[in-house]
Tab-separated table of N, CA and C in Angstrom:
chain	number	residue	atom	x	y	z
A	1	UNK	N	129.636	102.337	107.090
A	1	UNK	CA	128.563	103.303	106.977
A	1	UNK	C	127.480	102.826	106.000
A	2	UNK	N	127.880	102.354	104.817
A	2	UNK	CA	126.893	101.882	103.847
A	2	UNK	C	126.160	100.662	104.381
A	3	UNK	N	126.876	99.770	105.063
A	3	UNK	CA	126.225	98.583	105.620
A	3	UNK	C	125.123	98.995	106.591
A	4	UNK	N	125.397	99.951	107.484
A	4	UNK	CA	124.373	100.406	108.426
A	4	UNK	C	123.223	101.092	107.704
A	5	UNK	N	123.514	101.873	106.673
A	5	UNK	CA	122.463	102.520	105.894
A	5	UNK	C	121.539	101.468	105.300
A	6	UNK	N	122.100	100.427	104.711
A	6	UNK	CA	121.278	99.383	104.096
A	6	UNK	C	120.434	98.663	105.131
A	7	UNK	N	121.004	98.365	106.293
A	7	UNK	CA	120.239	97.688	107.335
A	7	UNK	C	119.108	98.579	107.842
A	8	UNK	N	119.375	99.860	108.002
A	8	UNK	CA	118.360	100.779	108.509
A	8	UNK	C	117.192	100.943	107.551
A	9	UNK	N	117.406	100.761	106.252
A	9	UNK	CA	116.357	101.000	105.288
A	9	UNK	C	115.852	99.724	104.630
A	10	UNK	N	115.979	98.600	105.327
A	10	UNK	CA	115.325	97.376	104.898
A	10	UNK	C	115.949	96.700	103.703
A	11	UNK	N	117.227	96.908	103.450
A	11	UNK	CA	117.853	96.301	102.285
A	11	UNK	C	118.424	94.926	102.580
A	12	UNK	N	118.296	94.434	103.785
A	12	UNK	CA	118.847	93.126	104.133
A	12	UNK	C	117.781	92.050	104.194
A	13	UNK	N	116.619	92.300	103.681
A	13	UNK	CA	115.588	91.271	103.649
A	13	UNK	C	114.721	91.278	104.886
A	14	UNK	N	113.785	92.182	104.961
A	14	UNK	CA	112.795	92.230	106.026
A	14	UNK	C	111.436	92.390	105.367
A	15	UNK	N	110.408	91.954	106.059
A	15	UNK	CA	109.068	92.101	105.516
A	15	UNK	C	108.807	93.591	105.306
A	16	UNK	N	108.257	93.924	104.141
A	16	UNK	CA	107.999	95.315	103.791
A	16	UNK	C	106.528	95.508	103.461
A	17	UNK	N	106.027	96.695	103.783
A	17	UNK	CA	104.693	97.079	103.345
A	17	UNK	C	104.737	98.499	102.787
A	18	UNK	N	103.960	98.718	101.751
A	18	UNK	CA	103.693	100.048	101.238
A	18	UNK	C	102.225	100.299	101.557
A	19	UNK	N	101.976	101.374	102.293
A	19	UNK	CA	100.630	101.685	102.767
A	19	UNK	C	100.147	102.940	102.067
A	20	UNK	N	98.947	102.889	101.523
A	20	UNK	CA	98.345	104.073	100.934
A	20	UNK	C	96.991	104.298	101.586
A	21	UNK	N	96.821	105.511	102.129
A	21	UNK	CA	95.512	105.868	102.677
A	21	UNK	C	94.608	106.169	101.493
A	22	UNK	N	93.442	105.528	101.469
A	22	UNK	CA	92.558	105.642	100.309
A	22	UNK	C	91.131	105.984	100.730
A	23	UNK	N	90.415	106.614	99.798
A	23	UNK	CA	88.982	106.799	99.998
A	23	UNK	C	88.217	105.635	99.384
A	24	UNK	N	88.901	104.925	98.459
A	24	UNK	CA	88.359	103.685	97.909
A	24	UNK	C	89.484	102.950	97.199
A	25	UNK	N	89.369	101.631	97.168
A	25	UNK	CA	90.337	100.798	96.452
A	25	UNK	C	89.685	99.458	96.160
A	26	UNK	N	90.077	98.892	95.027
A	26	UNK	CA	89.590	97.554	94.702
A	26	UNK	C	90.656	96.835	93.897
A	27	UNK	N	90.585	95.519	93.938
A	27	UNK	CA	91.506	94.681	93.187
A	27	UNK	C	90.674	93.656	92.425
A	28	UNK	N	91.076	93.445	91.172
A	28	UNK	CA	90.350	92.467	90.362
A	28	UNK	C	91.318	91.488	89.719
A	29	UNK	N	90.794	90.308	89.440
A	29	UNK	CA	91.527	89.247	88.755
A	29	UNK	C	90.618	88.732	87.650
A	30	UNK	N	91.146	88.641	86.441
A	30	UNK	CA	90.384	88.155	85.285
A	30	UNK	C	89.053	88.897	85.115
A	31	UNK	N	89.054	90.199	85.370
A	31	UNK	CA	87.870	91.017	85.174
A	31	UNK	C	86.870	91.010	86.304
A	32	UNK	N	87.098	90.195	87.338
A	32	UNK	CA	86.176	90.135	88.472
A	32	UNK	C	86.793	90.714	89.730
A	33	UNK	N	86.027	91.521	90.447
A	33	UNK	CA	86.517	92.120	91.686
A	33	UNK	C	86.619	91.054	92.771
A	34	UNK	N	87.789	90.988	93.405
A	34	UNK	CA	87.967	90.012	94.494
A	34	UNK	C	88.124	90.695	95.849
A	35	UNK	N	88.347	91.997	95.872
A	35	UNK	CA	88.442	92.732	97.116
A	35	UNK	C	88.198	94.206	96.867
A	36	UNK	N	87.448	94.845	97.773
A	36	UNK	CA	87.161	96.276	97.630
A	36	UNK	C	86.925	96.887	99.000
A	37	UNK	N	87.406	98.118	99.175
A	37	UNK	CA	87.191	98.844	100.425
A	37	UNK	C	86.847	100.299	100.123
A	38	UNK	N	86.312	100.940	101.117
A	38	UNK	CA	86.120	102.394	101.140
A	38	UNK	C	86.872	102.896	102.372
A	39	UNK	N	87.390	104.093	102.331
A	39	UNK	CA	88.035	104.712	103.482
A	39	UNK	C	88.879	103.728	104.281
A	40	UNK	N	90.138	103.670	103.969
A	40	UNK	CA	91.004	102.771	104.713
A	40	UNK	C	92.415	102.770	104.185
A	41	UNK	N	93.045	101.609	104.276
A	41	UNK	CA	94.426	101.457	103.862
A	41	UNK	C	94.562	100.349	102.824
A	42	UNK	N	95.190	100.701	101.722
A	42	UNK	CA	95.620	99.717	100.737
A	42	UNK	C	97.039	99.343	101.136
A	43	UNK	N	97.281	98.052	101.348
A	43	UNK	CA	98.566	97.590	101.872
A	43	UNK	C	99.172	96.575	100.912
A	44	UNK	N	100.330	96.934	100.345
A	44	UNK	CA	101.088	96.007	99.515
A	44	UNK	C	102.132	95.355	100.413
A	45	UNK	N	102.214	94.017	100.394
A	45	UNK	CA	103.082	93.268	101.305
A	45	UNK	C	104.140	92.507	100.514
A	46	UNK	N	105.396	92.706	100.908
A	46	UNK	CA	106.509	91.949	100.338
A	46	UNK	C	107.162	91.119	101.427
A	47	UNK	N	107.405	89.849	101.146
A	47	UNK	CA	107.987	88.930	102.124
A	47	UNK	C	109.385	88.528	101.659
A	48	UNK	N	110.350	88.628	102.578
A	48	UNK	CA	111.731	88.235	102.289
A	48	UNK	C	111.996	86.835	102.824
A	49	UNK	N	113.082	86.247	102.364
A	49	UNK	CA	113.461	84.885	102.759
A	49	UNK	C	113.623	84.714	104.265
A	50	UNK	N	114.095	85.754	104.945
A	50	UNK	CA	114.395	85.659	106.371
A	50	UNK	C	113.196	85.957	107.262
A	51	UNK	N	112.053	86.308	106.696
A	51	UNK	CA	110.918	86.758	107.493
A	51	UNK	C	110.256	85.629	108.272
A	52	UNK	N	109.664	86.040	109.404
A	52	UNK	CA	108.981	85.111	110.306
A	52	UNK	C	107.630	85.705	110.694
A	53	UNK	N	106.865	84.951	111.457
A	53	UNK	CA	105.585	85.464	111.949
A	53	UNK	C	105.805	86.679	112.853
A	54	UNK	N	106.952	86.753	113.495
A	54	UNK	CA	107.265	87.928	114.329
A	54	UNK	C	107.271	89.199	113.481
A	55	UNK	N	107.814	89.126	112.271
A	55	UNK	CA	107.815	90.274	111.366
A	55	UNK	C	106.381	90.664	110.993
A	56	UNK	N	105.557	89.673	110.685
A	56	UNK	CA	104.159	89.934	110.326
A	56	UNK	C	103.406	90.555	111.499
A	57	UNK	N	103.618	90.038	112.707
A	57	UNK	CA	102.960	90.590	113.898
A	57	UNK	C	103.352	92.045	114.115
A	58	UNK	N	104.628	92.330	113.962
A	58	UNK	CA	105.132	93.687	114.136
A	58	UNK	C	104.460	94.644	113.140
A	59	UNK	N	104.414	94.243	111.864
A	59	UNK	CA	103.837	95.117	110.850
A	59	UNK	C	102.333	95.294	111.022
A	60	UNK	N	101.633	94.247	111.411
A	60	UNK	CA	100.196	94.378	111.641
A	60	UNK	C	99.928	95.338	112.795
A	61	UNK	N	100.701	95.231	113.853
A	61	UNK	CA	100.557	96.153	114.980
A	61	UNK	C	100.773	97.596	114.519
A	62	UNK	N	101.781	97.808	113.695
A	62	UNK	CA	102.043	99.141	113.142
A	62	UNK	C	100.869	99.615	112.291
A	63	UNK	N	100.379	98.742	111.401
A	63	UNK	CA	99.262	99.106	110.520
A	63	UNK	C	98.037	99.557	111.307
A	64	UNK	N	97.697	98.787	112.323
A	64	UNK	CA	96.493	99.082	113.092
A	64	UNK	C	96.664	100.286	114.008
A	65	UNK	N	97.895	100.602	114.364
A	65	UNK	CA	98.136	101.700	115.287
A	65	UNK	C	98.538	103.016	114.649
A	66	UNK	N	98.884	102.999	113.360
A	66	UNK	CA	99.334	104.234	112.702
A	66	UNK	C	98.265	105.311	112.764
A	67	UNK	N	98.657	106.466	113.231
A	67	UNK	CA	97.733	107.594	113.319
A	67	UNK	C	97.915	108.456	112.065
A	68	UNK	N	97.271	108.016	110.975
A	68	UNK	CA	97.415	108.725	109.698
A	68	UNK	C	96.066	109.141	109.104
A	69	UNK	N	95.010	109.061	109.913
A	69	UNK	CA	93.698	109.518	109.477
A	69	UNK	C	93.378	110.828	110.192
A	70	UNK	N	92.695	111.737	109.509
A	70	UNK	CA	92.456	113.059	110.099
A	70	UNK	C	91.430	113.044	111.227
A	71	UNK	N	91.680	113.923	112.207
A	71	UNK	CA	90.700	114.154	113.270
A	71	UNK	C	89.816	115.338	112.856
A	72	UNK	N	89.037	115.876	113.794
A	72	UNK	CA	88.114	116.975	113.483
A	72	UNK	C	88.846	118.229	113.000
A	73	UNK	N	90.089	118.415	113.406
A	73	UNK	CA	90.874	119.576	112.986
A	73	UNK	C	91.690	119.303	111.713
A	74	UNK	N	91.554	118.112	111.154
A	74	UNK	CA	92.270	117.776	109.941
A	74	UNK	C	93.689	117.275	110.175
A	75	UNK	N	94.095	117.110	111.442
A	75	UNK	CA	95.432	116.593	111.753
A	75	UNK	C	95.426	115.082	111.690
A	76	UNK	N	96.529	114.501	111.206
A	76	UNK	CA	96.641	113.035	111.192
A	76	UNK	C	96.806	112.574	112.638
A	77	UNK	N	95.692	112.158	113.235
A	77	UNK	CA	95.684	111.859	114.661
A	77	UNK	C	94.849	110.631	115.009
A	78	UNK	N	94.289	109.956	114.006
A	78	UNK	CA	93.454	108.776	114.267
A	78	UNK	C	94.042	107.554	113.579
A	79	UNK	N	93.843	106.392	114.229
A	79	UNK	CA	94.252	105.147	113.579
A	79	UNK	C	93.089	104.622	112.742
A	80	UNK	N	93.301	103.519	112.075
A	80	UNK	CA	92.302	102.985	111.150
A	80	UNK	C	90.989	102.625	111.844
A	81	UNK	N	91.057	102.065	113.033
A	81	UNK	CA	89.831	101.708	113.745
A	81	UNK	C	89.065	102.960	114.149
A	82	UNK	N	89.757	103.955	114.676
A	82	UNK	CA	89.105	105.206	115.086
A	82	UNK	C	88.461	105.918	113.898
A	83	UNK	N	89.026	105.725	112.710
A	83	UNK	CA	88.501	106.361	111.505
A	83	UNK	C	87.416	105.517	110.837
A	84	UNK	N	87.143	104.336	111.369
A	84	UNK	CA	86.153	103.455	110.759
A	84	UNK	C	86.618	102.903	109.422
A	85	UNK	N	87.929	102.720	109.290
A	85	UNK	CA	88.513	102.295	108.028
A	85	UNK	C	88.584	100.791	107.841
A	86	UNK	N	88.975	100.407	106.640
A	86	UNK	CA	89.100	99.010	106.239
A	86	UNK	C	90.482	98.773	105.649
A	87	UNK	N	90.887	97.509	105.560
A	87	UNK	CA	92.171	97.138	104.977
A	87	UNK	C	91.969	96.344	103.694
A	88	UNK	N	92.760	96.673	102.677
A	88	UNK	CA	92.855	95.849	101.476
A	88	UNK	C	94.313	95.430	101.391
A	89	UNK	N	94.585	94.134	101.609
A	89	UNK	CA	95.948	93.621	101.687
A	89	UNK	C	96.258	92.812	100.430
A	90	UNK	N	97.351	93.194	99.760
A	90	UNK	CA	97.723	92.577	98.487
A	90	UNK	C	99.186	92.157	98.535
A	91	UNK	N	99.469	90.917	98.144
A	91	UNK	CA	100.858	90.451	98.104
A	91	UNK	C	101.568	91.103	96.924
A	92	UNK	N	102.844	91.458	97.130
A	92	UNK	CA	103.596	92.094	96.054
A	92	UNK	C	105.086	91.807	96.220
A	93	UNK	N	105.526	90.698	95.620
A	93	UNK	CA	106.922	90.315	95.722
A	93	UNK	C	107.843	91.331	95.051
A	94	UNK	N	107.309	92.131	94.146
A	94	UNK	CA	108.154	93.099	93.441
A	94	UNK	C	108.699	94.187	94.357
A	95	UNK	N	108.221	94.259	95.596
A	95	UNK	CA	108.829	95.186	96.565
A	95	UNK	C	110.284	94.808	96.818
A	96	UNK	N	110.657	93.584	96.459
A	96	UNK	CA	112.041	93.135	96.612
A	96	UNK	C	112.824	93.183	95.308
A	97	UNK	N	112.350	93.927	94.335
A	97	UNK	CA	113.083	94.084	93.088
A	97	UNK	C	114.359	94.876	93.317
A	98	UNK	N	115.479	94.256	93.066
A	98	UNK	CA	116.787	94.899	93.226
A	98	UNK	C	117.249	95.356	91.840
A	99	UNK	N	117.315	96.650	91.651
A	99	UNK	CA	117.646	97.229	90.340
A	99	UNK	C	119.041	97.835	90.305
A	100	UNK	N	119.885	97.456	91.256
A	100	UNK	CA	121.217	98.058	91.314
A	100	UNK	C	122.118	97.614	90.175
A	101	UNK	N	121.903	96.418	89.634
A	101	UNK	CA	122.735	95.912	88.538
A	101	UNK	C	121.860	95.666	87.320
A	102	UNK	N	122.298	96.153	86.192
A	102	UNK	CA	121.580	95.895	84.950
A	102	UNK	C	120.252	96.617	84.868
A	103	UNK	N	119.411	96.131	83.984
A	103	UNK	CA	118.121	96.774	83.737
A	103	UNK	C	116.932	95.884	84.084
A	104	UNK	N	117.190	94.646	84.437
A	104	UNK	CA	116.123	93.740	84.836
A	104	UNK	C	116.233	93.519	86.343
A	105	UNK	N	115.156	93.767	87.081
A	105	UNK	CA	115.232	93.586	88.537
A	105	UNK	C	115.515	92.131	88.916
A	106	UNK	N	116.270	91.973	89.978
A	106	UNK	CA	116.497	90.658	90.574
A	106	UNK	C	115.573	90.532	91.782
A	107	UNK	N	114.995	89.382	91.945
A	107	UNK	CA	114.094	89.155	93.069
A	107	UNK	C	114.652	88.101	94.021
A	108	UNK	N	115.972	87.987	94.087
A	108	UNK	CA	116.634	86.976	94.909
A	108	UNK	C	116.288	87.081	96.385
A	109	UNK	N	116.029	88.284	96.874
A	109	UNK	CA	115.738	88.453	98.303
A	109	UNK	C	114.293	88.146	98.658
A	110	UNK	N	113.416	88.068	97.653
A	110	UNK	CA	112.015	87.737	97.921
A	110	UNK	C	111.919	86.278	98.368
A	111	UNK	N	110.983	86.026	99.254
A	111	UNK	CA	110.762	84.659	99.728
A	111	UNK	C	110.213	83.801	98.600
A	112	UNK	N	110.536	82.495	98.611
A	112	UNK	CA	109.913	81.601	97.629
A	112	UNK	C	108.393	81.592	97.838
A	113	UNK	N	107.631	81.283	96.799
A	113	UNK	CA	106.166	81.379	96.890
A	113	UNK	C	105.538	80.654	98.084
A	114	UNK	N	105.997	79.453	98.404
A	114	UNK	CA	105.391	78.702	99.510
A	114	UNK	C	105.562	79.450	100.834
A	115	UNK	N	106.755	79.958	101.087
A	115	UNK	CA	107.027	80.699	102.318
A	115	UNK	C	106.258	82.021	102.328
A	116	UNK	N	106.257	82.719	101.198
A	116	UNK	CA	105.555	83.996	101.118
A	116	UNK	C	104.059	83.806	101.357
A	117	UNK	N	103.484	82.765	100.766
A	117	UNK	CA	102.060	82.500	100.956
A	117	UNK	C	101.756	82.212	102.421
A	118	UNK	N	102.600	81.444	103.071
A	118	UNK	CA	102.383	81.135	104.489
A	118	UNK	C	102.352	82.403	105.328
A	119	UNK	N	103.320	83.300	105.137
A	119	UNK	CA	103.370	84.527	105.940
A	119	UNK	C	102.297	85.531	105.530
A	120	UNK	N	102.017	85.622	104.242
A	120	UNK	CA	100.939	86.490	103.761
A	120	UNK	C	99.607	86.023	104.356
A	121	UNK	N	99.345	84.729	104.326
A	121	UNK	CA	98.107	84.176	104.901
A	121	UNK	C	98.051	84.411	106.406
A	122	UNK	N	99.178	84.237	107.069
A	122	UNK	CA	99.243	84.487	108.512
A	122	UNK	C	98.880	85.942	108.812
A	123	UNK	N	99.437	86.870	108.040
A	123	UNK	CA	99.154	88.291	108.250
A	123	UNK	C	97.663	88.572	108.072
A	124	UNK	N	97.067	88.003	107.038
A	124	UNK	CA	95.639	88.216	106.773
A	124	UNK	C	94.782	87.624	107.883
A	125	UNK	N	95.078	86.381	108.280
A	125	UNK	CA	94.301	85.743	109.351
A	125	UNK	C	94.403	86.533	110.643
A	126	UNK	N	95.590	87.025	110.951
A	126	UNK	CA	95.781	87.843	112.156
A	126	UNK	C	94.994	89.136	112.053
A	127	UNK	N	95.028	89.772	110.891
A	127	UNK	CA	94.295	91.029	110.694
A	127	UNK	C	92.791	90.807	110.829
A	128	UNK	N	92.301	89.689	110.335
A	128	UNK	CA	90.863	89.403	110.402
A	128	UNK	C	90.380	89.159	111.829
A	129	UNK	N	91.279	88.831	112.728
A	129	UNK	CA	90.909	88.684	114.140
A	129	UNK	C	90.835	90.043	114.830
A	130	UNK	N	91.217	91.087	114.121
A	130	UNK	CA	91.249	92.432	114.681
A	130	UNK	C	89.954	93.186	114.478
A	131	UNK	N	90.025	94.491	114.723
A	131	UNK	CA	88.819	95.321	114.777
A	131	UNK	C	88.323	95.877	113.442
A	132	UNK	N	89.001	95.607	112.329
A	132	UNK	CA	88.604	96.224	111.064
A	132	UNK	C	88.325	95.174	110.002
A	133	UNK	N	87.507	95.559	109.031
A	133	UNK	CA	87.200	94.692	107.891
A	133	UNK	C	88.466	94.529	107.052
A	134	UNK	N	88.692	93.294	106.555
A	134	UNK	CA	89.872	92.999	105.746
A	134	UNK	C	89.444	92.362	104.430
A	135	UNK	N	89.938	92.912	103.329
A	135	UNK	CA	89.752	92.356	101.996
A	135	UNK	C	91.142	92.027	101.454
A	136	UNK	N	91.213	91.174	100.437
A	136	UNK	CA	92.521	90.772	99.913
A	136	UNK	C	92.501	90.641	98.399
A	137	UNK	N	93.700	90.538	97.869
A	137	UNK	CA	93.883	90.147	96.484
A	137	UNK	C	94.018	88.639	96.426
A	138	UNK	N	94.524	88.131	95.306
A	138	UNK	CA	94.739	86.695	95.122
A	138	UNK	C	96.230	86.466	94.978
A	139	UNK	N	96.796	85.672	95.869
A	139	UNK	CA	98.229	85.421	95.871
A	139	UNK	C	98.692	84.876	94.523
A	140	UNK	N	99.757	85.428	93.991
A	140	UNK	CA	100.403	85.053	92.729
A	140	UNK	C	99.559	85.304	91.482
A	141	UNK	N	98.416	85.945	91.615
A	141	UNK	CA	97.599	86.238	90.434
A	141	UNK	C	98.072	87.534	89.792
A	142	UNK	N	97.769	87.679	88.519
A	142	UNK	CA	97.952	88.962	87.850
A	142	UNK	C	96.738	89.801	88.229
A	143	UNK	N	96.968	90.857	88.986
A	143	UNK	CA	95.874	91.660	89.531
A	143	UNK	C	95.893	93.073	88.967
A	144	UNK	N	94.721	93.666	88.908
A	144	UNK	CA	94.590	95.072	88.572
A	144	UNK	C	94.073	95.774	89.826
A	145	UNK	N	94.810	96.791	90.250
A	145	UNK	CA	94.468	97.507	91.474
A	145	UNK	C	94.048	98.920	91.100
A	146	UNK	N	92.908	99.324	91.590
A	146	UNK	CA	92.385	100.671	91.361
A	146	UNK	C	92.237	101.332	92.718
A	147	UNK	N	92.675	102.592	92.806
A	147	UNK	CA	92.604	103.272	94.089
A	147	UNK	C	92.479	104.768	93.920
A	148	UNK	N	91.939	105.387	94.954
A	148	UNK	CA	91.952	106.833	95.076
A	148	UNK	C	92.745	107.121	96.338
A	149	UNK	N	93.995	107.575	96.144
A	149	UNK	CA	94.883	107.872	97.257
A	149	UNK	C	94.393	109.149	97.918
A	150	UNK	N	94.194	109.107	99.218
A	150	UNK	CA	93.659	110.225	99.984
A	150	UNK	C	94.801	111.012	100.604
A	151	UNK	N	94.977	112.230	100.191
A	151	UNK	CA	95.996	113.090	100.791
A	151	UNK	C	96.904	113.751	99.778
A	152	UNK	N	97.711	113.065	99.040
A	152	UNK	CA	97.994	111.628	99.109
A	152	UNK	C	98.858	111.284	100.316
A	153	UNK	N	98.580	110.138	100.889
A	153	UNK	CA	99.375	109.606	101.994
A	153	UNK	C	99.876	108.228	101.575
A	154	UNK	N	101.195	108.092	101.469
A	154	UNK	CA	101.836	106.821	101.152
A	154	UNK	C	103.004	106.650	102.103
A	155	UNK	N	103.044	105.517	102.799
A	155	UNK	CA	104.067	105.275	103.820
A	155	UNK	C	104.692	103.908	103.593
A	156	UNK	N	106.006	103.839	103.768
A	156	UNK	CA	106.749	102.588	103.668
A	156	UNK	C	107.154	102.157	105.072
A	157	UNK	N	106.934	100.884	105.379
A	157	UNK	CA	107.348	100.346	106.678
A	157	UNK	C	107.974	98.984	106.433
A	158	UNK	N	109.045	98.699	107.169
A	158	UNK	CA	109.596	97.351	107.142
A	158	UNK	C	109.830	96.900	108.567
A	159	UNK	N	110.121	95.633	108.725
A	159	UNK	CA	110.252	95.064	110.062
A	159	UNK	C	111.676	95.053	110.569
A	160	UNK	N	112.602	95.736	109.884
A	160	UNK	CA	113.997	95.724	110.325
A	160	UNK	C	114.184	96.500	111.623
A	161	UNK	N	113.454	97.546	111.820
A	161	UNK	CA	113.620	98.382	113.011
A	161	UNK	C	112.450	98.130	113.954
A	162	UNK	N	112.648	97.255	114.906
A	162	UNK	CA	111.575	96.861	115.811
A	162	UNK	C	111.694	97.516	117.172
A	163	UNK	N	112.408	98.613	117.270
A	163	UNK	CA	112.561	99.298	118.542
A	163	UNK	C	111.997	100.704	118.419
A	164	UNK	N	111.735	101.318	119.535
A	164	UNK	CA	111.257	102.691	119.540
A	164	UNK	C	109.829	102.850	119.087
A	165	UNK	N	108.978	101.860	119.376
A	165	UNK	CA	107.579	101.952	118.962
A	165	UNK	C	106.932	103.093	119.665
């Protein structure tokens, strides 16, 4: 039972994203803004050792298709393109922080930097071929992220469950 619970909730190493619907967001490095959006999705991306481009493709499809923007009646019924939104995509290996033992998180399940950069870059390049503007942070940099969460709406998605779209 516990094994199935862990697999269902992305504990076995799958690409993860934390999505926040925002009215504005920006990321800066060393005091300079490197990415900024209005009305869209701030997306934190964590890459695991086992992840592939298939995981990135799955998550990008989910990101672009999620109906989490309000329609004329205020119901979450529009996707990012229909809402005229933008994406701010930021790498965040700390999504794989395992805090079950001790007080210092273990990041053993996170992909090594070279692999994570390859998949993070792939996700960004794929997103830029799509219908919405894409901004990014700087991989492995110490970044400051500022946002206004709209709703608030915050959603977690991982690539472990690729059925029932």
